[in-house]
Backbone as CSV, one residue per row, in Angstrom:
resi,resn,N_x,N_y,N_z,CA_x,CA_y,CA_z,C_x,C_y,C_z
1,MET,46.901,5.732,-2.838,46.154,4.828,-2.011,46.810,4.777,-0.637
2,VAL,46.040,4.948,0.382,46.547,4.955,1.743,46.717,3.521,2.221
3,HIS,47.864,3.265,2.843,48.149,1.926,3.366,47.525,1.805,4.743
4,ASP,46.739,0.764,4.948,46.096,0.529,6.236,46.899,-0.514,6.998
5,PRO,47.640,-0.105,8.043,48.469,-1.081,8.759,47.623,-2.090,9.522
6,LEU,48.158,-3.286,9.626,47.468,-4.362,10.332,47.673,-4.223,11.831
7,SER,46.695,-4.683,12.584,46.866,-4.766,14.030,47.752,-5.974,14.324
8,PRO,48.311,-6.071,15.544,49.160,-7.235,15.845,48.442,-8.572,15.666
9,SER,47.165,-8.644,16.040,46.448,-9.917,15.880,46.231,-10.248,14.401
10,GLU,45.968,-9.237,13.568,45.828,-9.473,12.133,47.168,-9.826,11.503
11,ALA,48.244,-9.205,12.002,49.578,-9.469,11.456,50.011,-10.905,11.715
12,LEU,49.579,-11.487,12.832,49.946,-12.872,13.134,49.247,-13.868,12.221
13,ARG,48.196,-13.452,11.540,47.482,-14.350,10.630,48.104,-14.378,9.238
14,THR,49.066,-13.501,8.979,49.737,-13.495,7.684,50.887,-14.493,7.695
15,LYS,51.419,-14.809,6.514,52.512,-15.778,6.427,53.755,-15.302,7.192
16,PRO,54.202,-14.028,7.022,55.350,-13.578,7.824,55.046,-13.584,9.322
17,GLY,53.809,-13.306,9.697,53.427,-13.332,11.107,53.490,-14.733,11.686
18,ILE,53.059,-15.709,10.900,53.122,-17.104,11.349,54.578,-17.537,11.508
19,ILE,55.419,-17.164,10.537,56.844,-17.503,10.619,57.478,-16.848,11.839
20,LEU,57.152,-15.581,12.082,57.687,-14.878,13.256,57.196,-15.523,14.550
21,GLY,55.945,-15.946,14.584,55.409,-16.615,15.767,56.098,-17.940,16.040
22,ILE,56.312,-18.726,14.984,57.004,-20.011,15.146,58.444,-19.786,15.593
23,LEU,59.112,-18.805,15.006,60.481,-18.476,15.401,60.538,-18.032,16.860
24,SER,59.560,-17.255,17.282,59.519,-16.801,18.675,59.341,-17.972,19.635
25,VAL,58.461,-18.906,19.295,58.255,-20.086,20.145,59.524,-20.927,20.197
26,CYS,60.194,-21.089,19.053,61.449,-21.855,19.033,62.520,-21.191,19.898
27,ILE,62.625,-19.872,19.841,63.605,-19.161,20.673,63.276,-19.342,22.147
28,LEU,62.004,-19.234,22.497,61.621,-19.428,23.899,61.912,-20.851,24.367
29,LEU,61.586,-21.843,23.548,61.878,-23.233,23.924,63.380,-23.472,24.050
30,TYR,64.161,-22.918,23.133,65.617,-23.058,23.204,66.160,-22.436,24.484
31,SER,65.673,-21.231,24.800,66.187,-20.562,26.002,65.752,-21.282,27.272
32,LEU,64.621,-21.924,27.251,64.130,-22.624,28.441,64.774,-24.003,28.600
33,VAL,64.836,-24.778,27.521,65.299,-26.162,27.611,66.828,-26.262,27.555
34,ILE,67.463,-25.615,26.599,68.899,-25.806,26.387,69.725,-24.845,27.240
35,VAL,69.427,-23.574,27.194,70.216,-22.588,27.934,69.752,-22.494,29.380
36,ALA,68.526,-22.822,29.638,67.917,-22.761,30.974,67.863,-21.338,31.519
37,GLN,67.707,-20.378,30.619,67.545,-18.981,31.032,66.387,-18.391,30.228
38,ILE,65.228,-18.397,30.817,64.027,-17.922,30.129,64.103,-16.430,29.827
39,LEU,64.821,-15.689,30.665,64.907,-14.242,30.478,65.619,-13.886,29.177
40,VAL,66.658,-14.625,28.832,67.380,-14.370,27.578,66.436,-14.566,26.388
41,GLY,65.708,-15.660,26.387,64.754,-15.915,25.310,63.640,-14.891,25.279
42,GLY,63.187,-14.484,26.455,62.141,-13.461,26.520,62.589,-12.149,25.906
43,PHE,63.822,-11.743,26.225,64.355,-10.511,25.637,64.506,-10.636,24.126
44,LEU,65.019,-11.777,23.672,65.184,-11.974,22.231,63.842,-11.925,21.501
45,VAL,62.863,-12.618,22.034,61.540,-12.631,21.406,60.919,-11.238,21.442
46,PHE,61.038,-10.570,22.580,60.458,-9.232,22.714,61.071,-8.267,21.705
47,PHE,62.404,-8.241,21.626,63.056,-7.300,20.718,62.891,-7.701,19.259
48,LEU,62.832,-8.994,18.983,62.580,-9.441,17.617,61.185,-9.003,17.167
49,THR,60.205,-9.255,18.005,58.829,-8.871,17.678,58.681,-7.358,17.609
50,LEU,59.243,-6.672,18.586,59.157,-5.213,18.604,59.851,-4.607,17.389
51,GLY,60.994,-5.161,17.026,61.730,-4.645,15.872,60.981,-4.835,14.567
52,VAL,60.455,-6.030,14.356,59.736,-6.309,13.111,58.449,-5.488,13.040
53,TYR,57.676,-5.479,14.117,56.419,-4.729,14.105,56.686,-3.222,14.042
54,GLY,57.723,-2.773,14.747,58.077,-1.350,14.692,58.499,-0.930,13.295
55,PHE,59.271,-1.772,12.613,59.662,-1.481,11.237,58.443,-1.444,10.329
56,TYR,57.521,-2.375,10.541,56.294,-2.420,9.744,55.471,-1.143,9.934
57,ARG,55.321,-0.714,11.188,54.557,0.505,11.459,55.267,1.740,10.899
58,LEU,56.598,1.777,11.010,57.363,2.891,10.455,57.176,2.955,8.942
59,PHE,57.216,1.806,8.283,56.983,1.757,6.847,55.580,2.253,6.504
60,ALA,54.591,1.875,7.298,53.215,2.314,7.054,53.091,3.829,7.200
61,VAL,53.757,4.389,8.207,53.711,5.844,8.415,54.400,6.563,7.258
62,LEU,55.567,6.082,6.851,56.278,6.716,5.739,55.491,6.596,4.438
63,ASP,54.806,5.487,4.244,53.968,5.311,3.066,52.808,6.306,3.075
64,ALA,52.202,6.502,4.237,51.102,7.462,4.351,51.597,8.890,4.117
65,LEU,52.789,9.207,4.630,53.352,10.542,4.407,53.652,10.778,2.929
66,ALA,54.207,9.782,2.260,54.493,9.918,0.836,53.205,10.082,0.040
67,ASP,52.179,9.345,0.397,50.892,9.461,-0.279,50.292,10.849,-0.079
68,ALA,50.376,11.345,1.151,49.847,12.685,1.436,50.620,13.746,0.664
69,GLN,51.941,13.599,0.585,52.757,14.565,-0.154,52.403,14.551,-1.636
70,GLN,52.146,13.382,-2.190,51.751,13.296,-3.595,50.396,13.952,-3.825
71,ARG,49.466,13.770,-2.891,48.156,14.412,-3.035,48.280,15.922,-2.933
72,ILE,49.121,16.413,-2.026,49.332,17.861,-1.889,49.946,18.420,-3.167
73,ALA,50.949,17.730,-3.716,51.591,18.193,-4.948,50.605,18.209,-6.112
74,ALA,49.764,17.196,-6.213,48.774,17.151,-7.294,47.763,18.282,-7.151
75,THR,47.348,18.567,-5.916,46.398,19.655,-5.678,47.022,20.997,-6.032
76,ARG,48.265,21.214,-5.619,48.945,22.481,-5.940,49.142,22.634,-7.440
77,GLU,49.435,21.530,-8.118,49.614,21.596,-9.563,48.307,21.967,-10.250
78,ARG,47.198,21.361,-9.802,45.893,21.715,-10.376,45.556,23.171,-10.100
79,GLU,45.826,23.632,-8.867,45.528,25.022,-8.523,46.377,25.990,-9.334
80,SER,47.643,25.658,-9.553,48.507,26.560,-10.317,48.075,26.616,-11.778
81,LYS,47.615,25.493,-12.321,47.124,25.504,-13.702,45.870,26.362,-13.811
82,HIS,44.956,26.209,-12.837,43.723,26.997,-12.876,44.012,28.473,-12.642
83,SER,44.903,28.789,-11.725,45.178,30.198,-11.437,45.955,30.841,-12.577
84,SER,46.862,30.114,-13.228,47.602,30.707,-14.345,46.672,30.925,-15.536
85,ASP,45.732,30.021,-15.755,44.747,30.223,-16.818,43.858,31.410,-16.486
86,GLY,43.453,31.520,-15.247,42.590,32.621,-14.827,43.304,33.956,-14.866
87,GLU,44.586,33.995,-14.478,45.347,35.242,-14.511,45.583,35.699,-15.936
88,ALA,45.829,34.768,-16.844,46.043,35.139,-18.239,44.775,35.760,-18.807
89,ASN,43.631,35.191,-18.526,42.367,35.749,-19.000,42.086,37.077,-18.324
90,HIS,42.404,37.188,-17.034,42.167,38.420,-16.289,43.057,39.542,-16.817
91,ASP,44.320,39.252,-17.103,45.242,40.272,-17.599,44.821,40.773,-18.971
92,ASP,44.327,39.901,-19.818,43.875,40.322,-21.138,42.657,41.231,-21.032
93,ALA,41.784,40.961,-20.098,40.546,41.730,-19.977,40.777,43.076,-19.308
94,VAL,41.815,43.201,-18.462,41.994,44.407,-17.667,43.012,45.364,-18.288
95,THR,43.584,45.046,-19.403,44.582,45.920,-20.022,43.932,47.259,-20.372
96,THR,44.644,48.329,-20.005,44.112,49.680,-20.234,44.583,50.213,-21.578
97,GLN,44.291,51.490,-21.836,44.615,52.092,-23.122,46.124,52.198,-23.350
98,ASN,46.902,52.427,-22.289,48.342,52.586,-22.479,49.079,51.250,-22.596
99,GLY,48.376,50.134,-22.547,48.989,48.832,-22.749,49.429,48.141,-21.475
100,PHE,49.221,48.776,-20.315,49.598,48.159,-19.047,48.352,47.676,-18.338
101,SER,48.516,46.651,-17.521,47.360,46.161,-16.781,47.163,47.001,-15.530
102,ASP,45.960,46.970,-14.971,45.649,47.731,-13.767,46.343,47.166,-12.533
103,ASP,46.873,45.947,-12.624,47.525,45.334,-11.477,48.886,45.950,-11.178
104,VAL,49.466,46.646,-12.153,50.786,47.243,-11.962,50.628,48.495,-11.114
105,VAL,51.423,48.594,-10.057,51.355,49.742,-9.155,52.443,50.725,-9.549
106,ASP,52.076,51.988,-9.703,53.040,53.028,-10.047,53.559,53.630,-8.754
107,ASN,54.842,53.454,-8.468,55.427,53.950,-7.228,55.759,55.433,-7.283
108,ASN,55.672,56.072,-8.444,56.015,57.490,-8.575,54.901,58.403,-8.100
109,GLU,53.731,57.895,-7.922,52.610,58.762,-7.529,52.623,59.060,-6.068
């Protein structure tokens, strides 16, 4: 199953998004009222939000890659089962009088 990542606006409607939003507002208020340096709070909020959302997107990409790899492996496994069954039937049908299949190439000729 492919993971569909949330957009930033959808992510803010989730419980972790609400907690992150409240934490960001608290950091901004602290930096403005107590420290009196809005830039410090802005950087903290920016990097906190960027870090959490970036980690979320990275997880979504890795999840999609793992899902794709599993689908590729399943497809190759099905193909190998079908081709091995087909080759076994083909080899039995093509065996010549001397007991060798026609697929064998004689390098002495």
